[in-house]
JSON list of C-alpha atoms in Angstrom, two decimals:
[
{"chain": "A", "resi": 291, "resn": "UNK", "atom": "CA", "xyz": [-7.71, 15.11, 3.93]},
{"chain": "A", "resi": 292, "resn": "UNK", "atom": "CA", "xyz": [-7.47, 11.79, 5.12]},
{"chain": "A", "resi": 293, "resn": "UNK", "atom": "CA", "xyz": [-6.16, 12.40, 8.30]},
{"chain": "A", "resi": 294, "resn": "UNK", "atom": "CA", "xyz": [-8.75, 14.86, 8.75]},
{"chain": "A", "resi": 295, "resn": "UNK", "atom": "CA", "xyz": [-11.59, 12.54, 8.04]},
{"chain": "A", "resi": 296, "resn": "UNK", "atom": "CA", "xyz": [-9.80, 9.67, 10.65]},
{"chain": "A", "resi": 297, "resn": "UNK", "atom": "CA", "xyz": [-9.70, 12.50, 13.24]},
{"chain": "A", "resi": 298, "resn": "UNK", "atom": "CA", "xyz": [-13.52, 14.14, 12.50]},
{"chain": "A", "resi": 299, "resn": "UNK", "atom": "CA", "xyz": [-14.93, 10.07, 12.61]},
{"chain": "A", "resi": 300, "resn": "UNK", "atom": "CA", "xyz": [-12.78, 9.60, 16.54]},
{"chain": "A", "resi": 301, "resn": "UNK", "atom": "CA", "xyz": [-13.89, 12.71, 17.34]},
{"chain": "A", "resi": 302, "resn": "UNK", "atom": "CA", "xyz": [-17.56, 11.96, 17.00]},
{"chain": "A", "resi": 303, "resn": "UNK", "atom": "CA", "xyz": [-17.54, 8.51, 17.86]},
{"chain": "A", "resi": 304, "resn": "UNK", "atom": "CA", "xyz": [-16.32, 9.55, 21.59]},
{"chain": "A", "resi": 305, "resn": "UNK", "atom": "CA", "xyz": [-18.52, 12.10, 22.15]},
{"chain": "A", "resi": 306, "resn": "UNK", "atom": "CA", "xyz": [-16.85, 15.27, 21.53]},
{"chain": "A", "resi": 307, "resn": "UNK", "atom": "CA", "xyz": [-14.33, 13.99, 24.39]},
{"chain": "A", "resi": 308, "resn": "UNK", "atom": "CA", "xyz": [-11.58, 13.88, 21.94]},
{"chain": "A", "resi": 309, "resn": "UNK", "atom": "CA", "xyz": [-8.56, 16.45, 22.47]},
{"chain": "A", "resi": 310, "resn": "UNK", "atom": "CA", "xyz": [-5.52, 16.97, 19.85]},
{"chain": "A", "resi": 311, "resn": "UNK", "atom": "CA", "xyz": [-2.30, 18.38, 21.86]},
{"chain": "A", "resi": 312, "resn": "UNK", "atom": "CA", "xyz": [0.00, 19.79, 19.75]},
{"chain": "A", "resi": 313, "resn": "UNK", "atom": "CA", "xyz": [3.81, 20.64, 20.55]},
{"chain": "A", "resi": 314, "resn": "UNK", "atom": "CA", "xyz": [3.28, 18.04, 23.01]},
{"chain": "A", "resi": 315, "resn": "UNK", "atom": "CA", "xyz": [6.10, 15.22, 22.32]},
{"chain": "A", "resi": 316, "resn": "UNK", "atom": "CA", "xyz": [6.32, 11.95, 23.91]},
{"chain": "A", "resi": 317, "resn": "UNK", "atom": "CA", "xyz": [9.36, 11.82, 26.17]},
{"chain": "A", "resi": 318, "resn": "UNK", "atom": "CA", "xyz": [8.65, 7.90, 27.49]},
{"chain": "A", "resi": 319, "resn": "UNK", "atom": "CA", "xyz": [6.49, 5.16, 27.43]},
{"chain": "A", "resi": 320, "resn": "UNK", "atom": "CA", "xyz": [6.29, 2.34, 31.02]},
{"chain": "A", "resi": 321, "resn": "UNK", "atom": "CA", "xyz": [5.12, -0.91, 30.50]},
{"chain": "A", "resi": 322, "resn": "UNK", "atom": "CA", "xyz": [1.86, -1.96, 32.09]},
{"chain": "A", "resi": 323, "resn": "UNK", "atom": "CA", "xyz": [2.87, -3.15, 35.59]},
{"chain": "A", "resi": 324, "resn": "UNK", "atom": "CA", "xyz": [0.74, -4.44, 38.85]},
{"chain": "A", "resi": 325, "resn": "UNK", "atom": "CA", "xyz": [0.33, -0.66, 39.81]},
{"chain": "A", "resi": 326, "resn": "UNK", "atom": "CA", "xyz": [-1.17, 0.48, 36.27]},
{"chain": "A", "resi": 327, "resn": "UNK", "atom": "CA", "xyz": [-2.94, -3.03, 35.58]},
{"chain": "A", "resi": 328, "resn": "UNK", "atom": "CA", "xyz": [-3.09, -3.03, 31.88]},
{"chain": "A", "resi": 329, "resn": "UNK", "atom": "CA", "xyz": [-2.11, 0.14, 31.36]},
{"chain": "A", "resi": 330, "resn": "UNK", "atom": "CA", "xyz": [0.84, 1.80, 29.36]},
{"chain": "A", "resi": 331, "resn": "UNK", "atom": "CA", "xyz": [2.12, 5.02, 31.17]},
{"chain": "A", "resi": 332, "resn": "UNK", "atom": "CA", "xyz": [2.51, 7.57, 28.79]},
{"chain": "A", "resi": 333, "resn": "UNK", "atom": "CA", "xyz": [5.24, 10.60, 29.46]},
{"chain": "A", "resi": 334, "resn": "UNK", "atom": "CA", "xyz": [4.63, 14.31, 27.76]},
{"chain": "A", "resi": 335, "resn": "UNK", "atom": "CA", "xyz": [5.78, 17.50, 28.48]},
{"chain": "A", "resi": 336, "resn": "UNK", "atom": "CA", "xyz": [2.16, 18.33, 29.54]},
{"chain": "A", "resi": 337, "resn": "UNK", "atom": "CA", "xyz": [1.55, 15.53, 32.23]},
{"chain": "A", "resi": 338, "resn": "UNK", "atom": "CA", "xyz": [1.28, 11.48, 32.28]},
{"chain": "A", "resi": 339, "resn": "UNK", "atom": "CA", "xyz": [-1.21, 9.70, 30.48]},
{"chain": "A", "resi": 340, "resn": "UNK", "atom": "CA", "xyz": [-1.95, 6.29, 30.77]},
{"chain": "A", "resi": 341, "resn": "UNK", "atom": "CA", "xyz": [-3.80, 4.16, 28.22]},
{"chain": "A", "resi": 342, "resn": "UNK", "atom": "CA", "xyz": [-4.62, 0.12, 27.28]},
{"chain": "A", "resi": 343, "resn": "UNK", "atom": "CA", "xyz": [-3.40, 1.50, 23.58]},
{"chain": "A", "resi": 344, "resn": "UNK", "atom": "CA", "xyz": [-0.30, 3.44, 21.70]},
{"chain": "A", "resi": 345, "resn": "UNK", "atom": "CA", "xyz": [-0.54, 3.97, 18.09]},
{"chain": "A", "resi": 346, "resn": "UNK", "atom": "CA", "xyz": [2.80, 4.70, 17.10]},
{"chain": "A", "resi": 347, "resn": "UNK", "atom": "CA", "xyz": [2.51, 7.07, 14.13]},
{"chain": "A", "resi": 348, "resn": "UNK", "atom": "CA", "xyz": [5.65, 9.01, 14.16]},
{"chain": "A", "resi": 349, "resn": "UNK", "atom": "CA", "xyz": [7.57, 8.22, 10.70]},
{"chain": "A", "resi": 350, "resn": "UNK", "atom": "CA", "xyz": [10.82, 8.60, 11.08]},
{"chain": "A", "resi": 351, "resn": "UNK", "atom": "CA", "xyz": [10.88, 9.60, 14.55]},
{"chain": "A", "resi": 352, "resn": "UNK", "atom": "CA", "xyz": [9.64, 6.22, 15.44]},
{"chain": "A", "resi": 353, "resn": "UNK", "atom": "CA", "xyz": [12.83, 4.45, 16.76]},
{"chain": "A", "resi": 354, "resn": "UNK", "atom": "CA", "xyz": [12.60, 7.28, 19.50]},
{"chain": "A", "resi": 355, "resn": "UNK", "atom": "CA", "xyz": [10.49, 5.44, 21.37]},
{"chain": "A", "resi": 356, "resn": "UNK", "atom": "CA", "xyz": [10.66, 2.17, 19.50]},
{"chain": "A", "resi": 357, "resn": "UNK", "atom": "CA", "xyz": [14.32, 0.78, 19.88]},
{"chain": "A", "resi": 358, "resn": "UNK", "atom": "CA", "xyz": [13.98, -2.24, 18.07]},
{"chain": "A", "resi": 359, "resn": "UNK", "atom": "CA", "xyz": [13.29, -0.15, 15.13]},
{"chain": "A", "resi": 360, "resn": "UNK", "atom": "CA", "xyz": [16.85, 1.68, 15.18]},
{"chain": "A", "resi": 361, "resn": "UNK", "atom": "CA", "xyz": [18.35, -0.37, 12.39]},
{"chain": "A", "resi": 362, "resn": "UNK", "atom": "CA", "xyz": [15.19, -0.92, 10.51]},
{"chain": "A", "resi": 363, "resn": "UNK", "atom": "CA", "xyz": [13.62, 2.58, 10.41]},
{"chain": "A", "resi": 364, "resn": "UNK", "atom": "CA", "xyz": [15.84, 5.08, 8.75]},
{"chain": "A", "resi": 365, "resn": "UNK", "atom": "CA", "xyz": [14.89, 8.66, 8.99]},
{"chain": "A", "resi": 366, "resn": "UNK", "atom": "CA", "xyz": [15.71, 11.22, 6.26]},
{"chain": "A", "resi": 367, "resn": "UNK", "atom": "CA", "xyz": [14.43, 14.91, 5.11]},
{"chain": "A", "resi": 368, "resn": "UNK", "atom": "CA", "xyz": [12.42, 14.98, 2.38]},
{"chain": "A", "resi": 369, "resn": "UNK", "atom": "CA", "xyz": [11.66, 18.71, 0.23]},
{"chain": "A", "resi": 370, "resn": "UNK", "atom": "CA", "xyz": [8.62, 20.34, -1.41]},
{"chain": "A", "resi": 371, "resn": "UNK", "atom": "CA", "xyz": [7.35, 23.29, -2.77]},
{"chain": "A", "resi": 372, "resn": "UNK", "atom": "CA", "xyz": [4.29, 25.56, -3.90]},
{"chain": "A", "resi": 373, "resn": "UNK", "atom": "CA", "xyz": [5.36, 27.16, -7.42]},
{"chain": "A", "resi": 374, "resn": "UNK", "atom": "CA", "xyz": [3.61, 29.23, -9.98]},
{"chain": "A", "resi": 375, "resn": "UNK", "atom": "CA", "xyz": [2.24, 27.59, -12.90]},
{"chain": "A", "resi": 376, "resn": "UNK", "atom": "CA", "xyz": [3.25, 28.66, -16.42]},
{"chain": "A", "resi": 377, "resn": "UNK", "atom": "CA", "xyz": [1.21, 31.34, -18.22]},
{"chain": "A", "resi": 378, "resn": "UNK", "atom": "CA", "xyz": [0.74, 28.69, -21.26]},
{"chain": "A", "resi": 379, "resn": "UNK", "atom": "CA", "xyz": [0.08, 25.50, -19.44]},
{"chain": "A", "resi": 380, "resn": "UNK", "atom": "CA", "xyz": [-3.12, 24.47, -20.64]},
{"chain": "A", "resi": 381, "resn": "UNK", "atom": "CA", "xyz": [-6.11, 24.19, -17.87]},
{"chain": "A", "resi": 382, "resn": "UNK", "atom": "CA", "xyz": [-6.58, 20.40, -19.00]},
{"chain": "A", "resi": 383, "resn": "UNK", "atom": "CA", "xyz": [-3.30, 20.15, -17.76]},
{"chain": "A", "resi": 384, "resn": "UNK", "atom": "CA", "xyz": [-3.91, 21.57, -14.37]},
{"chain": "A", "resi": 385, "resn": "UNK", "atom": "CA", "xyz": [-7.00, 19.91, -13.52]},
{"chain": "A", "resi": 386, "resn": "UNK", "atom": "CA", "xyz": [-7.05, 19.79, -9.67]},
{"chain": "A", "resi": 387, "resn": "UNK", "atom": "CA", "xyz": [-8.47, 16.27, -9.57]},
{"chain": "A", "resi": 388, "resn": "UNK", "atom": "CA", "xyz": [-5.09, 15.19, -10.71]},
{"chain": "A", "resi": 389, "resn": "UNK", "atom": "CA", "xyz": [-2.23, 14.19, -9.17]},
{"chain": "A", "resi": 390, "resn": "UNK", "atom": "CA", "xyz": [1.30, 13.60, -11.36]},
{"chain": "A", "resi": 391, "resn": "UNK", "atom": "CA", "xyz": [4.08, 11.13, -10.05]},
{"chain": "A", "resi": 392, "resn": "UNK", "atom": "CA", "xyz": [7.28, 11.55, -12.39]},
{"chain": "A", "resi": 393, "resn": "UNK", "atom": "CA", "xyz": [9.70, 8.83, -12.34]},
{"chain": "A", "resi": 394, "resn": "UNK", "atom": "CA", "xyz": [13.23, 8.65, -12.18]},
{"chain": "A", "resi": 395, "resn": "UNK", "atom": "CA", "xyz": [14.43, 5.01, -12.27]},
{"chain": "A", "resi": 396, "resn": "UNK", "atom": "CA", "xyz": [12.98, 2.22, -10.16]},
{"chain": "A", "resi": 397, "resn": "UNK", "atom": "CA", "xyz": [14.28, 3.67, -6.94]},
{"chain": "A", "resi": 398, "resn": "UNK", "atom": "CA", "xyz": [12.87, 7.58, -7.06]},
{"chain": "A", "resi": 399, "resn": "UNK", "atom": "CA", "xyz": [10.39, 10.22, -8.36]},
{"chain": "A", "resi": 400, "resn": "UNK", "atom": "CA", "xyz": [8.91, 13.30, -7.92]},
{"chain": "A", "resi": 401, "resn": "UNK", "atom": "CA", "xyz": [5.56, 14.14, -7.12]},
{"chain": "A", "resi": 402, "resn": "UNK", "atom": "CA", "xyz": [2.73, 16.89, -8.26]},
{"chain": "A", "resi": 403, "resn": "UNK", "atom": "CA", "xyz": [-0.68, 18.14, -6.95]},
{"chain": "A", "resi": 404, "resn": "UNK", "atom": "CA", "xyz": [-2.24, 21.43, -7.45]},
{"chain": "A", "resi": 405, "resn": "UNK", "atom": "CA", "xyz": [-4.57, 23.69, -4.88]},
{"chain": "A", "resi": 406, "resn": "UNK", "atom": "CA", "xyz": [-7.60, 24.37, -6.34]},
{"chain": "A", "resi": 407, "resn": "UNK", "atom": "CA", "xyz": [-7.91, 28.06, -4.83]},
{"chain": "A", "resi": 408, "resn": "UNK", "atom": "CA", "xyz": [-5.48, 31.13, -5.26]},
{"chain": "A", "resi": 409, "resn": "UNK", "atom": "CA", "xyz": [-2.88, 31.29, -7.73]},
{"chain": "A", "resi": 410, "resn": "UNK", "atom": "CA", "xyz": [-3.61, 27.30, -8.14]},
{"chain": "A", "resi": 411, "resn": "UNK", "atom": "CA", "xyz": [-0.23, 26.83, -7.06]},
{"chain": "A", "resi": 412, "resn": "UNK", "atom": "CA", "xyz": [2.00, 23.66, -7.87]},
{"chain": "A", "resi": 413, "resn": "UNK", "atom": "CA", "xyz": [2.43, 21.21, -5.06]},
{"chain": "A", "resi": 414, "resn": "UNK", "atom": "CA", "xyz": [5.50, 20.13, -5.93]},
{"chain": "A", "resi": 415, "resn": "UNK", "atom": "CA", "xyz": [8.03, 17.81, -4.07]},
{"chain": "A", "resi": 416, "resn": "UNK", "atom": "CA", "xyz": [10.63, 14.88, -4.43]},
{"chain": "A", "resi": 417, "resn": "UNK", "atom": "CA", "xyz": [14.32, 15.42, -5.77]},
{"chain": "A", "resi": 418, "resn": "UNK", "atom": "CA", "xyz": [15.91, 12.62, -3.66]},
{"chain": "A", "resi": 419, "resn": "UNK", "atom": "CA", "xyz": [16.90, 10.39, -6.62]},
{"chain": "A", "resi": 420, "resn": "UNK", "atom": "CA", "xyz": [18.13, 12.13, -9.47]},
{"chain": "A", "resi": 421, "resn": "UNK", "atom": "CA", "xyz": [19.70, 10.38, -12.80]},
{"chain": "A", "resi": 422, "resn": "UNK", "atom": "CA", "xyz": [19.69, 7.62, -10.35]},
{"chain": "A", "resi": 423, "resn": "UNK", "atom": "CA", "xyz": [21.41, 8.89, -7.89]},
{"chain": "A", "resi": 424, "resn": "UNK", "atom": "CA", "xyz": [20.46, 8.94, -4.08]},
{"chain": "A", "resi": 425, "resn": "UNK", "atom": "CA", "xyz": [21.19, 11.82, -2.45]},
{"chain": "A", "resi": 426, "resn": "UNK", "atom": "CA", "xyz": [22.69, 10.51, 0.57]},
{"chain": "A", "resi": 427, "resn": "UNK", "atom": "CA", "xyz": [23.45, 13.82, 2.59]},
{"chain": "A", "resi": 428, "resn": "UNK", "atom": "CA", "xyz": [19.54, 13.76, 2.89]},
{"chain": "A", "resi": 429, "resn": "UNK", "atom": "CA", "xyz": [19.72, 10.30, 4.82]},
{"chain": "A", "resi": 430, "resn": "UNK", "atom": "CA", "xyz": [19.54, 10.34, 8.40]},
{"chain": "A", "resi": 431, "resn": "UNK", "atom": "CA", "xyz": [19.54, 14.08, 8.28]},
{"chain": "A", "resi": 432, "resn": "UNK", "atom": "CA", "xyz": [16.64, 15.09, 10.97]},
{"chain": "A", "resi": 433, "resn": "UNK", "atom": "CA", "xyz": [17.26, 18.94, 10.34]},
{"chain": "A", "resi": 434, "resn": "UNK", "atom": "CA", "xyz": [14.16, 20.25, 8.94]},
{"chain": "A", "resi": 435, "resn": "UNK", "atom": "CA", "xyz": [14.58, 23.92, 9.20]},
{"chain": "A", "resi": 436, "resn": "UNK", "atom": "CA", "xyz": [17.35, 23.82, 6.38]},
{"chain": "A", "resi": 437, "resn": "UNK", "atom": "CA", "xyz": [17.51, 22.07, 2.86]},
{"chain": "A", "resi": 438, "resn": "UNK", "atom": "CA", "xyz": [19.99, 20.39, 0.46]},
{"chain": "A", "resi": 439, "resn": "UNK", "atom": "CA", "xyz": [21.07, 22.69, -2.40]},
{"chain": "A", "resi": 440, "resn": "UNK", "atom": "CA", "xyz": [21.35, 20.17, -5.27]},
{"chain": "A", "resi": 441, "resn": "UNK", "atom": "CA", "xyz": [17.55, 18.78, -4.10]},
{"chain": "A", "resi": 442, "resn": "UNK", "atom": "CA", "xyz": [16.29, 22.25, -3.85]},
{"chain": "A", "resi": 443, "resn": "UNK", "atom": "CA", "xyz": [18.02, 23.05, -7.12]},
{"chain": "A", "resi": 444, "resn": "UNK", "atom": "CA", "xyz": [16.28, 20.04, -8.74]},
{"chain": "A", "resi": 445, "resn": "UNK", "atom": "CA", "xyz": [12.67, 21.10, -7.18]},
{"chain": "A", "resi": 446, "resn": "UNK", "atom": "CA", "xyz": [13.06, 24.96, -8.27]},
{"chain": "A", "resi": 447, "resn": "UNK", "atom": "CA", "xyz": [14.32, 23.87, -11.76]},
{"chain": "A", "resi": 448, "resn": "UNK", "atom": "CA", "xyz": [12.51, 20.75, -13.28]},
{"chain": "A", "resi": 449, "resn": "UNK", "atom": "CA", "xyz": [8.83, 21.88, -13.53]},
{"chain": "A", "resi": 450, "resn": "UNK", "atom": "CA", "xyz": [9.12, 23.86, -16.92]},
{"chain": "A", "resi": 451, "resn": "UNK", "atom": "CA", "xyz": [11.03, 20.73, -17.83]},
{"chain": "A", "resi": 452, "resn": "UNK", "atom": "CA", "xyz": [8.94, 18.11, -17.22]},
{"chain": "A", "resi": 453, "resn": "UNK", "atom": "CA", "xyz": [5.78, 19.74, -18.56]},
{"chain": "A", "resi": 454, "resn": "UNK", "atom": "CA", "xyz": [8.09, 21.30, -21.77]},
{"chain": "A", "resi": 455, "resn": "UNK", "atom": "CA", "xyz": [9.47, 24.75, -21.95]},
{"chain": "A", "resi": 456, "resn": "UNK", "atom": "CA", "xyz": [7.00, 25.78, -24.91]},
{"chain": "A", "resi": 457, "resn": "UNK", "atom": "CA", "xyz": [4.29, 23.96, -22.96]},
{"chain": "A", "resi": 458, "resn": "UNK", "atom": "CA", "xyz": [5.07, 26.04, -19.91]},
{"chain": "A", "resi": 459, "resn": "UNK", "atom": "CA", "xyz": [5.70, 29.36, -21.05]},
{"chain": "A", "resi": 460, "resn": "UNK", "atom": "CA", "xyz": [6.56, 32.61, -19.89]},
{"chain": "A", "resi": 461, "resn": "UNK", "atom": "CA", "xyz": [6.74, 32.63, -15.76]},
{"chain": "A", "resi": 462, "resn": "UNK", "atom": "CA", "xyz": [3.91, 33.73, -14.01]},
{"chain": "A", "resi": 463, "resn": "UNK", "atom": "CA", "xyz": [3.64, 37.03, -11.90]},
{"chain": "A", "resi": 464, "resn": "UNK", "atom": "CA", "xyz": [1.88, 37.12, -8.37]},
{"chain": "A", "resi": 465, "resn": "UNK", "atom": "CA", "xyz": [-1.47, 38.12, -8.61]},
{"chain": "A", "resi": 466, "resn": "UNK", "atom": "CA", "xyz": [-1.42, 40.15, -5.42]},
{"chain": "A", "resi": 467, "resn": "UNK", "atom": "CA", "xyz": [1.06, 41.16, -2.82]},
{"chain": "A", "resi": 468, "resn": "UNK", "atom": "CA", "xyz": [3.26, 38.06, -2.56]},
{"chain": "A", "resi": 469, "resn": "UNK", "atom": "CA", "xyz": [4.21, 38.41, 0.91]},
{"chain": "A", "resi": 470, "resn": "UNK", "atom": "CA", "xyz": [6.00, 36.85, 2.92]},
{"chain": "A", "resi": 471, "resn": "UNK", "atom": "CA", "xyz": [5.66, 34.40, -0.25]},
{"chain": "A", "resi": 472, "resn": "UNK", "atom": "CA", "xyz": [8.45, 35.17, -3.03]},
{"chain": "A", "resi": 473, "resn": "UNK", "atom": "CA", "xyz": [7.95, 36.85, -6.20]},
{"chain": "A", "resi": 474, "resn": "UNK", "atom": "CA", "xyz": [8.94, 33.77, -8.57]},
{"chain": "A", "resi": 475, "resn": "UNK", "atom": "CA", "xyz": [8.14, 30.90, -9.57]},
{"chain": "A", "resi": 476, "resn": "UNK", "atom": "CA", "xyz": [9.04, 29.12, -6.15]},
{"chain": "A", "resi": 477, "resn": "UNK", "atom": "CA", "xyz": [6.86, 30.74, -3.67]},
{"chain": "A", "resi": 478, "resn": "UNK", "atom": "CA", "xyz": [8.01, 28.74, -0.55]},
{"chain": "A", "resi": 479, "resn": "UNK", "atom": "CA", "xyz": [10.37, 25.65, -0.30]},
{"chain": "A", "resi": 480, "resn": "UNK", "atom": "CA", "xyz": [10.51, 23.50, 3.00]},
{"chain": "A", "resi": 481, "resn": "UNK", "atom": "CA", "xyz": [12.03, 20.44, 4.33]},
{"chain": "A", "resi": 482, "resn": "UNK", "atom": "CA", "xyz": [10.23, 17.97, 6.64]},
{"chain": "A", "resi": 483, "resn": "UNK", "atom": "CA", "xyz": [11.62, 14.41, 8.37]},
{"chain": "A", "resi": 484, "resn": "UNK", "atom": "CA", "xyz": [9.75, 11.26, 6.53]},
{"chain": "A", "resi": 485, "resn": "UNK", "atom": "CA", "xyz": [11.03, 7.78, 6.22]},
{"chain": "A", "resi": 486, "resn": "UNK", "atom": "CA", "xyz": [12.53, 4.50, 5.03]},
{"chain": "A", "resi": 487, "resn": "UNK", "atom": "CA", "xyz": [12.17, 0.94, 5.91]},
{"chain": "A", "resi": 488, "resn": "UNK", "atom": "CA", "xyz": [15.55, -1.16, 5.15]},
{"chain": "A", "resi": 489, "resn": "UNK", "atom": "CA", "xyz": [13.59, -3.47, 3.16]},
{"chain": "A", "resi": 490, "resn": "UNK", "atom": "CA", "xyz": [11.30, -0.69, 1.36]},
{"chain": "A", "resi": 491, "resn": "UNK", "atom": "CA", "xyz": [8.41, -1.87, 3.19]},
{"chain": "A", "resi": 492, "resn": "UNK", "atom": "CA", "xyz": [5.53, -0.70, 5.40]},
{"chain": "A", "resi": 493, "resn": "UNK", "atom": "CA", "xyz": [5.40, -1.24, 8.99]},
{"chain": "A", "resi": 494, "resn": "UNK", "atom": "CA", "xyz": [1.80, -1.96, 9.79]},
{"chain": "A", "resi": 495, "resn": "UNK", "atom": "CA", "xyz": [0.09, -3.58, 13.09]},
{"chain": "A", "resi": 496, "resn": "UNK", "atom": "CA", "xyz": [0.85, -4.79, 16.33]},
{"chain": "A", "resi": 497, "resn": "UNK", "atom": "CA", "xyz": [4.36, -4.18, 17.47]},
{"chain": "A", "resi": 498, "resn": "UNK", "atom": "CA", "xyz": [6.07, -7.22, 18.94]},
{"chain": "A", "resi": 499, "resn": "UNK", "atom": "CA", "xyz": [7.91, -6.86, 22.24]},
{"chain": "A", "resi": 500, "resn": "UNK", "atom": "CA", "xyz": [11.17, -7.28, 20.79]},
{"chain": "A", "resi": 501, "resn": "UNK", "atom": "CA", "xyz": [10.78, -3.93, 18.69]},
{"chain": "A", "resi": 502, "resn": "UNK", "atom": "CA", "xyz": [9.22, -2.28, 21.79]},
{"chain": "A", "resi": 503, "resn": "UNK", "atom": "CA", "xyz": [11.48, -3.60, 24.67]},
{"chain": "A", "resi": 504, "resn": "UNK", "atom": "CA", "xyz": [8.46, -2.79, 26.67]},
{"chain": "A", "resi": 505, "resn": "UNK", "atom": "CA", "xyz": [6.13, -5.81, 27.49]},
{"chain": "A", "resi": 506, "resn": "UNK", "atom": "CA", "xyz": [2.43, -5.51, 26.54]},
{"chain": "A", "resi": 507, "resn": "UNK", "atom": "CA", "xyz": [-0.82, -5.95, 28.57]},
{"chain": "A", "resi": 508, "resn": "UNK", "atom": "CA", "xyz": [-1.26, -9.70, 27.87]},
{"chain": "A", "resi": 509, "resn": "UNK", "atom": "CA", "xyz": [1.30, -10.17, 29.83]},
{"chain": "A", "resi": 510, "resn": "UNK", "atom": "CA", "xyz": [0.00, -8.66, 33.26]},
{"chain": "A", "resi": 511, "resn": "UNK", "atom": "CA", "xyz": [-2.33, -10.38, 35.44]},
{"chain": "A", "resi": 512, "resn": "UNK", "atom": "CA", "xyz": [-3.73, -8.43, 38.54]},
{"chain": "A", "resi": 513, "resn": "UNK", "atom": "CA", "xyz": [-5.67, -10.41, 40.90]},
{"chain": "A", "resi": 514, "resn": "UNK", "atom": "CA", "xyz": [-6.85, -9.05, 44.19]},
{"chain": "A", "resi": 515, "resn": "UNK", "atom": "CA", "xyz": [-4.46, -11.43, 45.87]},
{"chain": "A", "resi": 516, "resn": "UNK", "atom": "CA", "xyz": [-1.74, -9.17, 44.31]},
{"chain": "A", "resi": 517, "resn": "UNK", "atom": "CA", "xyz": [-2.91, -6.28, 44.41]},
{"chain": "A", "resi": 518, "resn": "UNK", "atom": "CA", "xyz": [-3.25, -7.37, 48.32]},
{"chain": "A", "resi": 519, "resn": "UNK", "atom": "CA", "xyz": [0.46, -8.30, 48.42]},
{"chain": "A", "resi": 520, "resn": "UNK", "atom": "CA", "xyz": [1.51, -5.23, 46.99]}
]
């Protein structure tokens, strides 16, 4: 949702000239230079853009295009789920204004949100540190069309656990034709690529030259005498 809202407020501050490409990646980035002024040159597989600004959102992809960030941003695949909730879990307990963080250590936990529409299914994710261990396999691992059995086994398992087994009750059946969704408890479970900083912390603002290898638009100058020249 707040992406959406970020996106909806550019969108109608520009006029309705605002276009979202998907399954367009970013192949390179150019410096500004004396023949794009202050402009970066932007390289997708749908044409060259240029533009005086980048925002670099891309998680764990970021060292793609960011160099300097190769040995501070470490990607890794990260699991979640949509499960069933438990015939006896009470509806106080499922209140879809909530969200649940479960803790495991001072290094990991798992995480819980509910949809408030259909089966009010269990948004349920995390597994990466269990009984304090990290599950290593999982870092650097940029693979997102397959998962990590012992994290998946942890995500399919712990629900009835966490909320208590007489608190949870019997397993829910689907309401309607589950497909292509499965018949359990676990309706889908998928892998995507997220993140970590060595140091645990966010990267936020301007990126220095150094990270970028790429100098920024401060430090071209076009004057007609150049442009002249060249």
């Amino acid at each position: 949702m707040f992406v959406v809202c970020i996106l909806y407020i550019i969108y109608n501050s520009n006029n309705c000239r605002f276009f979202l490409s998907s399954h367009t990646p970013c192949t390179a980035i150019s410096a500004p230079s004396l023949s794009t002024g202050s402009y970066y040159t932007v390289e997708t597989s749908r044409g060259v853009l240029t533009t005086p600004h980048i925002v670099h959102a891309t998680n764990g992809w970021s060292p793609h295009l960011l160099p300097g960030f190769r040995p501070k941003i470490v990607p890794f695949r990260g699991h979640m789920s949509a499960q069933r909730p438990g015939k006896s879990l009470a509806q106080s307990a499922l209140s879809t204004s909530r969200a649940y963080i479960f803790y495991s250590g001072n290094h990991g936990y798992d995480y819980l949100t509910q949809l408030p529409t259909g089966e009010s299914e269990l948004m349920f994710g995390g597994g990466f540190l269990r009984n304090g261990q990290i599950s290593l396999s999982e870092v650097g691992e940029v693979d997102d069309g397959g998962i990590d059995v012992g994290v998946a086994s942890h995500i399919s398992g712990a629900l009835p656990l966490y909320f208590g087994l007489d608190n949870w009750g019997a397993e829910a059946h689907p309401v309607e034709d589950a497909s292509p969704w499965q018949n359990g408890r676990v309706k889908a479970l998928w892998t995507g690529v997220i993140a970590f900083s060595v140091d645990g912390r966010p990267w936020v603002g301007r990126i220095p030259s150094q990270i970028s290898k790429r100098k920024s638009p401060s430090y071209v100058v076009v004057s007609k005498s150049a442009e002249e020249k060249h």
